[in-house]
Short mmCIF file of C-alpha atoms in Angstrom, two decimals:
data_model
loop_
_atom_site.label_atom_id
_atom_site.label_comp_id
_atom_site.label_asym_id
_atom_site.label_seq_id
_atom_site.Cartn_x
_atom_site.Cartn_y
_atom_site.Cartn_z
CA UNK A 290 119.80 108.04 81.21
CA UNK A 291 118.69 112.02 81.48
CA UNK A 292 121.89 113.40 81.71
CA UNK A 293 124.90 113.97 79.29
CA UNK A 294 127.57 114.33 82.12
CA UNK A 295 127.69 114.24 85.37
CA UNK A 296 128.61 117.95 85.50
CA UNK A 297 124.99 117.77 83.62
CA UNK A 298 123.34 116.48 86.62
CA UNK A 299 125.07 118.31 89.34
CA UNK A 300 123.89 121.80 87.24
CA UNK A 301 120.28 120.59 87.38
CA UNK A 302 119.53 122.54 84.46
CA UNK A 303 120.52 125.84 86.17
CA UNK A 304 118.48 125.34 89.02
CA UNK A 305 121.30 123.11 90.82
CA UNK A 306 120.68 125.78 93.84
CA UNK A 307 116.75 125.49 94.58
CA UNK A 308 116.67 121.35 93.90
CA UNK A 309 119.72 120.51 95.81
CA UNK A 310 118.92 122.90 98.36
CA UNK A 311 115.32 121.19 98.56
CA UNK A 312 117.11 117.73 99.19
CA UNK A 313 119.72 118.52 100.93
CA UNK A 314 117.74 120.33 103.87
CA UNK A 315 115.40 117.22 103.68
CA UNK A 316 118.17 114.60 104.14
CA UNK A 317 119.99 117.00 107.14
CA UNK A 318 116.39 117.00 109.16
CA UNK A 319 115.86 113.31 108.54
CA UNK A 320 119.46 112.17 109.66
CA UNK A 321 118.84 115.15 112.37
CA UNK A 322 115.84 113.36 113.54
CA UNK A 323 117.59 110.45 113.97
CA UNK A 324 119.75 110.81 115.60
CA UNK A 325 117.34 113.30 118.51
CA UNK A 326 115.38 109.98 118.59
CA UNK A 327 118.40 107.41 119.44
CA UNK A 328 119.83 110.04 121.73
CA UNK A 329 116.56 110.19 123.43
CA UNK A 330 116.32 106.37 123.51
CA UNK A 331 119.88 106.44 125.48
CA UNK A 332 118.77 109.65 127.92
CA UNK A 333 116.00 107.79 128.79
CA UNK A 334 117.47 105.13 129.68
CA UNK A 335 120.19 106.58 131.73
CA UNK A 336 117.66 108.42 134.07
CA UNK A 337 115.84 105.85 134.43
CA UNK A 338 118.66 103.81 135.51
CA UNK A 339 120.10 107.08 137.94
CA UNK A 340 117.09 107.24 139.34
CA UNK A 341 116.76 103.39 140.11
CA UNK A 342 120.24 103.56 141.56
CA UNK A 343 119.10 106.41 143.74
CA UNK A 344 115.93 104.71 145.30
CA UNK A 345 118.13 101.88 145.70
CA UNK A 346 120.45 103.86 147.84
CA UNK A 347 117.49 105.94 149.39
CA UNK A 348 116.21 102.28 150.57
CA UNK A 349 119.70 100.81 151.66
CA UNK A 350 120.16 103.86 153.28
CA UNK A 351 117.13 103.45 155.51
CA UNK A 352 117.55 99.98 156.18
CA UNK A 353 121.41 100.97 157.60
CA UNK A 354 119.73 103.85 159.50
CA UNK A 355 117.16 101.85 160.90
CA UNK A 356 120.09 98.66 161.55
CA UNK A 357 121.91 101.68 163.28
CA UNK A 358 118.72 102.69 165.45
CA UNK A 359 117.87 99.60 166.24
CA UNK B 190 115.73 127.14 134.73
CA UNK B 191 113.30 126.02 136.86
CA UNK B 192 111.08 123.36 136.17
CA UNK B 193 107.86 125.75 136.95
CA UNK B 194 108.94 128.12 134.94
CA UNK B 195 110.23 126.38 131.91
CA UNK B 196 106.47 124.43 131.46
CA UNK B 197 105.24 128.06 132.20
CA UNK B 198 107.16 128.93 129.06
CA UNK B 199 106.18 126.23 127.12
CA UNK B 200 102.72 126.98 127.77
CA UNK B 201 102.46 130.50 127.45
CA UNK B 202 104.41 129.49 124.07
CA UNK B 203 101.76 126.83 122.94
CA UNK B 204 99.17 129.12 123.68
CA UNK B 205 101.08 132.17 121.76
CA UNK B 206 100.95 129.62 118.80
CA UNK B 207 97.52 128.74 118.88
CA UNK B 208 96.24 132.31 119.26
CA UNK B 209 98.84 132.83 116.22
CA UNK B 210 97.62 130.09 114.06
CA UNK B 211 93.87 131.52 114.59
CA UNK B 212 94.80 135.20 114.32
CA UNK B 213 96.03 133.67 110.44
CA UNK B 214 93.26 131.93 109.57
CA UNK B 215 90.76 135.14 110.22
CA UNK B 216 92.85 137.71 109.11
CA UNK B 217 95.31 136.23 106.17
CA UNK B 218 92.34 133.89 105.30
CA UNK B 219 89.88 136.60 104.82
CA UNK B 220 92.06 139.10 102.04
CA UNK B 221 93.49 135.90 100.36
CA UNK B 222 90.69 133.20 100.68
CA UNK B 223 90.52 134.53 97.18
CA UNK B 224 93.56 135.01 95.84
CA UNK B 225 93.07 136.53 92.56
CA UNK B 226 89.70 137.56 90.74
CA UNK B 227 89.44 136.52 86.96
CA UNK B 228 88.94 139.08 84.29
CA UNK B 229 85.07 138.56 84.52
CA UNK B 230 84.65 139.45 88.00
CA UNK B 231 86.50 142.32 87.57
CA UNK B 232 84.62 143.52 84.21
CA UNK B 233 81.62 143.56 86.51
CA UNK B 234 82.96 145.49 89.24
CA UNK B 235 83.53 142.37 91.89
CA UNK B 236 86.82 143.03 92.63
CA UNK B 237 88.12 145.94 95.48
CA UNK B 238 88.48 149.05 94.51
CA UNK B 239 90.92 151.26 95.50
CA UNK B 240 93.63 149.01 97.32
CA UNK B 241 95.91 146.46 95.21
CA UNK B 242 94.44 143.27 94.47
CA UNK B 243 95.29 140.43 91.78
CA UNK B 244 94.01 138.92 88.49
CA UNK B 245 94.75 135.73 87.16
CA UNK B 246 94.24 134.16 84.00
CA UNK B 247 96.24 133.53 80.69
CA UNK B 248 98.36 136.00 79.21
CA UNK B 249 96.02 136.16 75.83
CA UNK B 250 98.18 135.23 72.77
CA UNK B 251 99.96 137.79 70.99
CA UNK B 252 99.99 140.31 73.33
CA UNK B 253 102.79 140.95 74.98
CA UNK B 254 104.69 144.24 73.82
CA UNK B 255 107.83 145.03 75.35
CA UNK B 256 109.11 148.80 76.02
CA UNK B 257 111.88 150.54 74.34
CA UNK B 258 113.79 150.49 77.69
CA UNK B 259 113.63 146.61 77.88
CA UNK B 260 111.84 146.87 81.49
CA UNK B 261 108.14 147.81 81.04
CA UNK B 262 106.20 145.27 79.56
CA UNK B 263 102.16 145.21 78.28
CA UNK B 264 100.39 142.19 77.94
CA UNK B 265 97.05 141.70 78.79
CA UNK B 266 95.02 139.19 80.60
CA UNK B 267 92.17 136.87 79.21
CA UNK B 268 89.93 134.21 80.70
CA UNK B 269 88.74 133.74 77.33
CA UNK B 270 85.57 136.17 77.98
CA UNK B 271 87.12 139.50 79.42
CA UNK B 272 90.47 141.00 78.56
CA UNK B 273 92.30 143.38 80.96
CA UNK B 274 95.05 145.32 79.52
CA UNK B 275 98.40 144.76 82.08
CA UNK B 276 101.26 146.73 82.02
CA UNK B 277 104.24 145.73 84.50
CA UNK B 278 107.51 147.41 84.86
CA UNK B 279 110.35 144.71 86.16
CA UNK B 280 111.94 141.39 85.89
CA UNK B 281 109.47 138.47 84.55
CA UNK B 282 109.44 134.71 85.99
CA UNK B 283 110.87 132.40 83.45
CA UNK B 284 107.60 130.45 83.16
CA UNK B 285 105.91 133.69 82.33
CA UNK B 286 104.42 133.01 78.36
CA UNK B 287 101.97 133.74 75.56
CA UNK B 288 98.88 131.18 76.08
CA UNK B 289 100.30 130.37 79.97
CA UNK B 290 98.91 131.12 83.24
CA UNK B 291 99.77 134.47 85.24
CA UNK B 292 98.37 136.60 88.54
CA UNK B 293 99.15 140.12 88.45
CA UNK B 294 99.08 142.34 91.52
CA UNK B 295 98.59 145.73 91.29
CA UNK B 296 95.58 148.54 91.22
CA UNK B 297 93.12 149.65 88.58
CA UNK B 298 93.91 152.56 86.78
CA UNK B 299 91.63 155.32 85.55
CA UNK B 300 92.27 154.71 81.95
CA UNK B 301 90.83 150.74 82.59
CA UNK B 302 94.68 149.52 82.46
CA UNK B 303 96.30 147.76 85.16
CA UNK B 304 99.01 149.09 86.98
CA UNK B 305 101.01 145.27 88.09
CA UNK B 306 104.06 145.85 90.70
CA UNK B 307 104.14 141.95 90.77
CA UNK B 308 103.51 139.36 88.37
CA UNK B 309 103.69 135.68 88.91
CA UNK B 310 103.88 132.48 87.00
CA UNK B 311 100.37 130.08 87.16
CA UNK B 312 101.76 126.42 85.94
CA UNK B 313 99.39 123.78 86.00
CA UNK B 314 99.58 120.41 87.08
CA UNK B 315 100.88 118.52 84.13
CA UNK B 316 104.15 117.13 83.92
CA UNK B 317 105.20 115.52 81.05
CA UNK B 318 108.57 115.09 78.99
CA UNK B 319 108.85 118.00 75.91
CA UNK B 320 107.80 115.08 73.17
CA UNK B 321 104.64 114.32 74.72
CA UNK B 322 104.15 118.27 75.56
CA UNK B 323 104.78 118.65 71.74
CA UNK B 324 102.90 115.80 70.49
CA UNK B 325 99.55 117.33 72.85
CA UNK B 326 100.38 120.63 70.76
CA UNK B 327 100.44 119.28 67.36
CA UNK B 328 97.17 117.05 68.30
CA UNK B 329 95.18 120.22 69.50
CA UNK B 330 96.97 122.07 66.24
CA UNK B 331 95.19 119.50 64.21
CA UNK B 332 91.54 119.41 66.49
CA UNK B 333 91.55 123.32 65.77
CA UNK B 334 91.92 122.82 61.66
CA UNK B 335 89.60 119.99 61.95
CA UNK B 336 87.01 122.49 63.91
CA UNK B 337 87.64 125.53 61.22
CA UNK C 72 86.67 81.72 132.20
CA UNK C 73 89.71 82.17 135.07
CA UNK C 74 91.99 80.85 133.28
CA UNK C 75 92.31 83.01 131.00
CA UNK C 76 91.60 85.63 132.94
CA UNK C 77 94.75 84.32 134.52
CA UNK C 78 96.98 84.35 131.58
CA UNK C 79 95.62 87.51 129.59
CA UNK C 80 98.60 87.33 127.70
CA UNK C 81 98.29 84.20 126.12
CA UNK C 82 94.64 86.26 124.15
CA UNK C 83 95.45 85.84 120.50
CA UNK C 84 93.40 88.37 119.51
CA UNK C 85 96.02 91.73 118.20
CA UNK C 86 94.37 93.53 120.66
CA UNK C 87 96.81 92.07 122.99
CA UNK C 88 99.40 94.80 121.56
CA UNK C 89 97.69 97.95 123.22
CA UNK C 90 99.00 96.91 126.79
CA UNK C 91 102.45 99.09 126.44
CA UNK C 92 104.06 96.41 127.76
CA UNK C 93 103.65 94.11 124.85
CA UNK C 94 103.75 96.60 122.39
CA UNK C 95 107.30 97.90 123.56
CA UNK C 96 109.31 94.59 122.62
CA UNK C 97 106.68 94.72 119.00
CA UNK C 98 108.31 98.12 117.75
CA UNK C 99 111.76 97.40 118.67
CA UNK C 100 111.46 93.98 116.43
CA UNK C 101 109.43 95.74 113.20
CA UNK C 102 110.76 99.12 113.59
CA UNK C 103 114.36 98.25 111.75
CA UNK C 104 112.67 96.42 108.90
CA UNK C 105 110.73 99.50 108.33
CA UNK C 106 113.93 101.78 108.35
CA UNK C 107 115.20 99.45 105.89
CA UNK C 108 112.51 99.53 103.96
CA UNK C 109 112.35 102.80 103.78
CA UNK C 110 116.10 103.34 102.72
CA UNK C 111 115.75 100.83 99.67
CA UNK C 112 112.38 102.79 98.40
CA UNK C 113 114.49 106.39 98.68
CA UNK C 114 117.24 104.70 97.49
CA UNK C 115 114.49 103.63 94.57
CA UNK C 116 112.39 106.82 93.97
CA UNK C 117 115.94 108.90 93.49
CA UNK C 118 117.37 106.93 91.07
CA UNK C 119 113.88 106.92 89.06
CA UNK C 120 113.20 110.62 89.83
CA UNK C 121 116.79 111.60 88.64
CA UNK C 122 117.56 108.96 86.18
CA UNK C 123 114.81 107.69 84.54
CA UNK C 124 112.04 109.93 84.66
CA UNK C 125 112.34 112.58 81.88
CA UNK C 126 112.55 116.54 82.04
CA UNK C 127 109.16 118.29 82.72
CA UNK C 128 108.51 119.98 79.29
CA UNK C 129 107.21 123.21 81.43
CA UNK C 130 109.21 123.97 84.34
CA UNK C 131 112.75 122.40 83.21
CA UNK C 132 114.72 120.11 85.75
CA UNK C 133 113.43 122.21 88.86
CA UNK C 134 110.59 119.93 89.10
CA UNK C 135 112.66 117.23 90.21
CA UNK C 136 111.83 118.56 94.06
CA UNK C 137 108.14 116.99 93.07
CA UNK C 138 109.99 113.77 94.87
CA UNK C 139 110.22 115.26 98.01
CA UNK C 140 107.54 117.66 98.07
CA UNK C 141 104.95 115.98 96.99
CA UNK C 142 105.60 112.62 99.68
CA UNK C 143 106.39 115.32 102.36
CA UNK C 144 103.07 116.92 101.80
CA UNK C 145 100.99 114.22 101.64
CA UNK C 146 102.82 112.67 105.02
CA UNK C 147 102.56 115.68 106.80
CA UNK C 148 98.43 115.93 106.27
CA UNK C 149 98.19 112.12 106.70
CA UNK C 150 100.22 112.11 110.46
CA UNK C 151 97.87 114.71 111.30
CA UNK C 152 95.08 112.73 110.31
CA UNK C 153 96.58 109.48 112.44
CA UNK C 154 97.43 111.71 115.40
CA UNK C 155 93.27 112.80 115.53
CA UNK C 156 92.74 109.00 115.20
CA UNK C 157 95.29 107.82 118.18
CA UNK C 158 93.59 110.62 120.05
CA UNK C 159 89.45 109.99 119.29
CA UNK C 160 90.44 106.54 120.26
CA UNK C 161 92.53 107.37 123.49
CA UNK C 162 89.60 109.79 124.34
CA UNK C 163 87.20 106.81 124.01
CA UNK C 164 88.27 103.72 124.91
CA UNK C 165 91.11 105.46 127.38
CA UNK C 166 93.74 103.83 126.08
CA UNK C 167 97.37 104.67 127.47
CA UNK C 168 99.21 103.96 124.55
CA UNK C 169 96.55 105.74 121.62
CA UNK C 170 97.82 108.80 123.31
CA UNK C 171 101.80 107.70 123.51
CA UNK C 172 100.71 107.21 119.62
CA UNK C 173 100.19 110.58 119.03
CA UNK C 174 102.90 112.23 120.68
CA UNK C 175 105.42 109.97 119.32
CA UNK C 176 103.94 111.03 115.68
CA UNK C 177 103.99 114.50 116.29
CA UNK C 178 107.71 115.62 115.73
CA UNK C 179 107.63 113.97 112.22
CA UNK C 180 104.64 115.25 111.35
CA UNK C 181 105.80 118.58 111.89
CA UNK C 182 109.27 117.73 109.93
CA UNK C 183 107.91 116.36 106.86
CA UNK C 184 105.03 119.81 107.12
CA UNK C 185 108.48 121.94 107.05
CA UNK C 186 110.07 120.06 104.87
CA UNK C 187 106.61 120.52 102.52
CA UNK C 188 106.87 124.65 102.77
CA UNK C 189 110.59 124.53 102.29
CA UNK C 190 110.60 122.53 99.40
CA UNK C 191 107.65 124.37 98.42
CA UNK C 192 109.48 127.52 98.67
CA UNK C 193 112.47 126.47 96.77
CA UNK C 194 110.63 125.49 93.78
CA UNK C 195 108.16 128.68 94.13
CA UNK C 196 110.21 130.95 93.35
CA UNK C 197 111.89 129.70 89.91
CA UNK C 198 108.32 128.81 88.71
CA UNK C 199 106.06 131.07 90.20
CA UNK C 200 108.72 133.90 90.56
CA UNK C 201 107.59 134.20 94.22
CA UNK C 202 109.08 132.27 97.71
CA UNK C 203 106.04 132.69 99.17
CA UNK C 204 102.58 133.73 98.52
CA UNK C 205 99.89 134.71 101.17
CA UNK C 206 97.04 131.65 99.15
CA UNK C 207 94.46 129.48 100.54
CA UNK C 208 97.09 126.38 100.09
CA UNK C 209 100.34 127.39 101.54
CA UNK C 210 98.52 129.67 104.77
CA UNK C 211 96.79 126.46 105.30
CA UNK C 212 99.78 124.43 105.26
CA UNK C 213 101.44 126.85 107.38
CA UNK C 214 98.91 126.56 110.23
CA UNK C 215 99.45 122.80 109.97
CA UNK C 216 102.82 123.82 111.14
CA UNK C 217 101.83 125.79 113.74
CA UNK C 218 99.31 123.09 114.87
CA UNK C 219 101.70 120.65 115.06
CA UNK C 220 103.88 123.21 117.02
CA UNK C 221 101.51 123.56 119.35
CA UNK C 222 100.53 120.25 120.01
CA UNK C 223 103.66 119.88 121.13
CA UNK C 224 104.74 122.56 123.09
CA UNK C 225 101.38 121.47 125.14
CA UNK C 226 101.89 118.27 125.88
CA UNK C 227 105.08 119.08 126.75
CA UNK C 228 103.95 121.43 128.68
CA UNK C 229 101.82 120.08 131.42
CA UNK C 230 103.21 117.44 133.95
CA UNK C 231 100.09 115.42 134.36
CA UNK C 232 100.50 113.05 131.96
CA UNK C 233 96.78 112.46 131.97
CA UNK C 234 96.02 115.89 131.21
CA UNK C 235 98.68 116.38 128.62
CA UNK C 236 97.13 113.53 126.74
CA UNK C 237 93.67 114.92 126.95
CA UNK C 238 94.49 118.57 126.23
CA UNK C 239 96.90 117.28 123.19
CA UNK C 240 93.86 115.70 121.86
CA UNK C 241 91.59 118.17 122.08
CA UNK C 242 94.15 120.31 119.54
CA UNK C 243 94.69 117.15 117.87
CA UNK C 244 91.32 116.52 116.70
CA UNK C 245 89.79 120.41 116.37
CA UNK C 246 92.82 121.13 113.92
CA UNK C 247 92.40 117.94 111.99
CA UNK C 248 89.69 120.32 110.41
CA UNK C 249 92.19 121.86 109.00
CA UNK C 250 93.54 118.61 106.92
CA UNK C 251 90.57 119.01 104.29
CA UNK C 252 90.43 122.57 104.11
CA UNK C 253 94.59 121.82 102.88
CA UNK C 254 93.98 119.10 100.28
CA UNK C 255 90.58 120.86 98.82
CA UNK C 256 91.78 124.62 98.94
CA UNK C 257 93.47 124.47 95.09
CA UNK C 258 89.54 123.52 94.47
CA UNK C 259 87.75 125.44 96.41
CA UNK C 260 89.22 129.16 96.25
CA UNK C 261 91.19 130.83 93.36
CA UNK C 262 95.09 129.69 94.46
CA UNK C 263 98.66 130.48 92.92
CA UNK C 264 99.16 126.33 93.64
CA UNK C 265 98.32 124.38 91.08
CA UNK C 266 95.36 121.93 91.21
CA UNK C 267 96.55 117.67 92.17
CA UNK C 268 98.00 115.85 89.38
CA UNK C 269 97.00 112.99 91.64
CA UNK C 270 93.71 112.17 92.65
CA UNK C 271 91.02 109.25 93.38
CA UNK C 272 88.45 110.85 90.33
CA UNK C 273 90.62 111.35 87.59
CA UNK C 274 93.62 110.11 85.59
CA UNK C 275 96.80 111.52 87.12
CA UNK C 276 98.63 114.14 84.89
CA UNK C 277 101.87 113.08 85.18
CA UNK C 278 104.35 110.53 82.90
CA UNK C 279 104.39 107.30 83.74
CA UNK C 280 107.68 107.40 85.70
CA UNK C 281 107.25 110.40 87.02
CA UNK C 282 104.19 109.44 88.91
CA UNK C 283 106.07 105.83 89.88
CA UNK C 284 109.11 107.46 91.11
CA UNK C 285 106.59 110.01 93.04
CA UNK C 286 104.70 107.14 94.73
CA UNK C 287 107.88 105.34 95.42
CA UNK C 288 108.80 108.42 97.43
CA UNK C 289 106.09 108.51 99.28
CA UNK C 290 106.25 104.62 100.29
CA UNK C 291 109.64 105.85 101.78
CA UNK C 292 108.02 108.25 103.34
CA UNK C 293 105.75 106.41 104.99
CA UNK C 294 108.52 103.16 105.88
CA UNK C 295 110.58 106.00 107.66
CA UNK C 296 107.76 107.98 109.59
CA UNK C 297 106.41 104.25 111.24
CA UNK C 298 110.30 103.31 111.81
CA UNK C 299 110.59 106.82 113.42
CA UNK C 300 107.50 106.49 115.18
CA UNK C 301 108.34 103.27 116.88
CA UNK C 302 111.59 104.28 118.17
CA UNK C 303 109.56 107.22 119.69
CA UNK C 304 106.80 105.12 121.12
CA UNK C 305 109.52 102.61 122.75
CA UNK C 306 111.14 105.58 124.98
CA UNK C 307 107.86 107.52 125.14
CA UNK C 308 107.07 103.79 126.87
CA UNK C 309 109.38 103.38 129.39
CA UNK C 310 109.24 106.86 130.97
CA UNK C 311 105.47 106.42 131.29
CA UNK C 312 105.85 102.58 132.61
CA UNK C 313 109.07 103.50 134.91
CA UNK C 314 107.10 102.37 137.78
CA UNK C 315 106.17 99.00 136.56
CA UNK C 316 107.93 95.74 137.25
CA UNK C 317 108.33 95.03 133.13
CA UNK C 318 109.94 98.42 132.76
CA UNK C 319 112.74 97.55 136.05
CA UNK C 320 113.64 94.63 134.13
CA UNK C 321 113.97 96.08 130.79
CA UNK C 322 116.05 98.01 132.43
CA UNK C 323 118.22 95.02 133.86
CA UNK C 324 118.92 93.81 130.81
CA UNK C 325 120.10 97.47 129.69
CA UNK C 326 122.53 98.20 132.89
CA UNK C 327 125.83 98.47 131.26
CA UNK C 328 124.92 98.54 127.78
CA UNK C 329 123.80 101.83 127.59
#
């Protein structure tokens, strides 16, 4: 073990501000990333779902138009 | 915004960065390619003369005098064939020591001394816990008796 | 001959994994085991980094960002290096998904090439007495930044798909000149940065556990950026395949779940 306390550890040697700063900005943009790549995942698939529903509709809507025409 | 108008943005933005990234490289790349000059080059008249520019090397061993006013430092810079005379008014970095590596920026004066505004710290690329650091000193302690 | 012209699925060969289509069910299966992966070797590389390795006699305990930096670093120049592969190869054998590839490796390329300078920046100035320094190593390292900035802003940029891919490459594989010019400039010029304590023609100049709990790091770092990448390359995957039959029923097994 490297430290003698906890208290120790957290002071880093008096440079608790530029080694916690380095990982702490580090873990924030990987958690950050991860959660802009699962909220993609779900965007994506919502549009793509909207925009099957509204081709759908586009179609059924023809069809009734051309029931109605016809 | 529009969908033309946003990739129009995001182009004009990619391009910006490109143009940026190459404007860098030909200006930043061209001063600082060569970050410091050694004490040699600058014994034989290599480095420029008059704007600042920086010389790295060791701080040679025993030479560091401080001033009465606990600011302006002397201290002169080796790379074991030249010495230039340094002296530096301001706040040291920690790893700043006898025997370690240092690039000072400043200009040339008249007199052959060095006029630093900024000094920085050169550490090299060993890591290793004090007792081994201290065990490599008394091993190159003994290699130097040994030599003498 | 027909046959299995027929069934081109059935091919055994791994080839079989650069239709999008079969690739896309591939990275949702391995890309988990990577992310776990990579959380056990951070978990790993902190506890030997912090606990176990010893102080640096030099700098103090400020060296300790060496177990980010150094992985970030390194991941940042290698991404760059895979996203001028994907993109020779898309360029050649015009293969939809070498270019998907390299977009989906782009945004963590660029993080862990912040994360480098920031790092770098933070442990600059209590060693070097200096944030940031104008030297052949960090300027390069900062137009890796930039590269990777721009390679996306590009291919984000144009609507063609087919001519975002190509014009991504092109960037992709002109800057990838740059990679060398990073990892060789504490050699060739005079720089501030120090020289590798790592390297493929010498003994590294590290302690023992400092170097282990260094490399451990840098397995992370390579377990998260393919889990990342994955997860990328699955969405990147069904907005390019909307259109195809696969991608409508993917998206029948979604419908309510999302």
């Amino acid at each position: 073990m490297q430290w003698e306390s906890w208290s120790a550890f957290w002071d880093m040697g008096g440079f608790a501000a530029f080694v916690w700063g380095s990982y702490g900005v580090t873990a924030l943009l990987v958690v950050g990333e991860l959660i802009l790549v699962m909220r993609r995942r779900r965007d994506t698939v919502r549009r793509l779902l909207r925009l099957r529903r509204a081709t759908a509709a586009g179609v059924n809507g023809r069809r009734a138009f051309e029931e109605i025409v016809e | 915004m529009k969908p033309r108008s946003k990739r129009l943005v995001l182009l004009g933005g990619a391009v910006a960065l490109l143009v940026g990234a190459v404007a860098l490289v030909l200006t930043a790349f061209q001063q600082n390619l060569v970050f410091f000059h050694t004490p040699t080059e600058v014994a034989e008249g290599k480095a420029p003369t008059g704007r600042a520019f920086r010389i790295g090397g060791l701080v040679e061993q025993g030479s560091i005098k401080r001033a009465a006013d606990g600011l302006t430092v002397q201290f002169a810079i080796t790379d074991t064939a030249k010495v230039i005379p340094v002296t530096y008014k301001g706040s040291l970095p920690d790893l700043f020591s006898e025997g370690k590596g240092a690039v000072v920026q400043g200009t040339m004066g008249p007199d052959g001394q060095f006029k630093a505004s900024e000094v920085l710290a050169k550490h090299d690329e060993n890591y290793m816990p004090p007792e081994a650091q201290h065990a490599v000193d008394e091993a190159q302690k003994t290699a130097k008796t040994v030599k003498q | 001959m027909i046959k299995d012209m027929d069934k081109p699925e059935r091919s055994k060969s791994l080839l079989r994994f650069a239709a999008p289509q079969m690739f896309y069910p591939l990275a949702g299966r391995l890309a988990p085991w990577f992310a776990a992966a990579a959380v056990i070797f951070v978990g790993i590389g902190i506890w030997l980094g912090f606990f176990v390795a010893p102080t640096d006699a030099q700098q103090g305990e400020v060296y300790r960002v060496i177990y980010i930096h150094v992985a970030a670093a390194w991941m940042s120049m290698f991404v760059y290096l895979l996203m001028a592969f994907w993109s020779a190869v898309g360029l050649v054998m015009n293969t939809r998904l070498s270019f998907i590839m390299a977009q989906a490796l782009a945004p963590t390329g660029a993080m862990f090439c912040f994360v480098a300078l920031w790092t770098g920046a933070l442990w600059g100035k209590p060693t070097w007495g200096a944030y940031w320094v104008w030297d052949a190593r960090l300027t390069s390292q900062l137009l890796l930044l930039f590269l990777y900035l721009g390679f996306m802003a590009l291919t984000r940029a144009i609507e063609d798909p087919r001519r975002a891919d190509k014009a991504g490459a092109i960037i992709a594989l002109v800057g990838a000149i740059n990679v060398p010019i990073i990892y060789f400039s504490v050699k060739w010029w005079n720089t501030l940065h120090q020289g590798a304590s790592v390297s493929l023609n010498k003994a590294p100049s590290m302690a023992t556990t400092m170097l282990v709990g260094m490399l451990v790091m840098a397995i992370a770092a390579w377990a998260y950026t393919i889990a990342i990448t994955l997860w990328r390359v699955r969405s990147l995957i069904l907005e390019r395949e909307r259109h195809t039959e696969w991608v409508a029923a993917e998206l029948n097994a979604l419908e309510g779940k999302v």
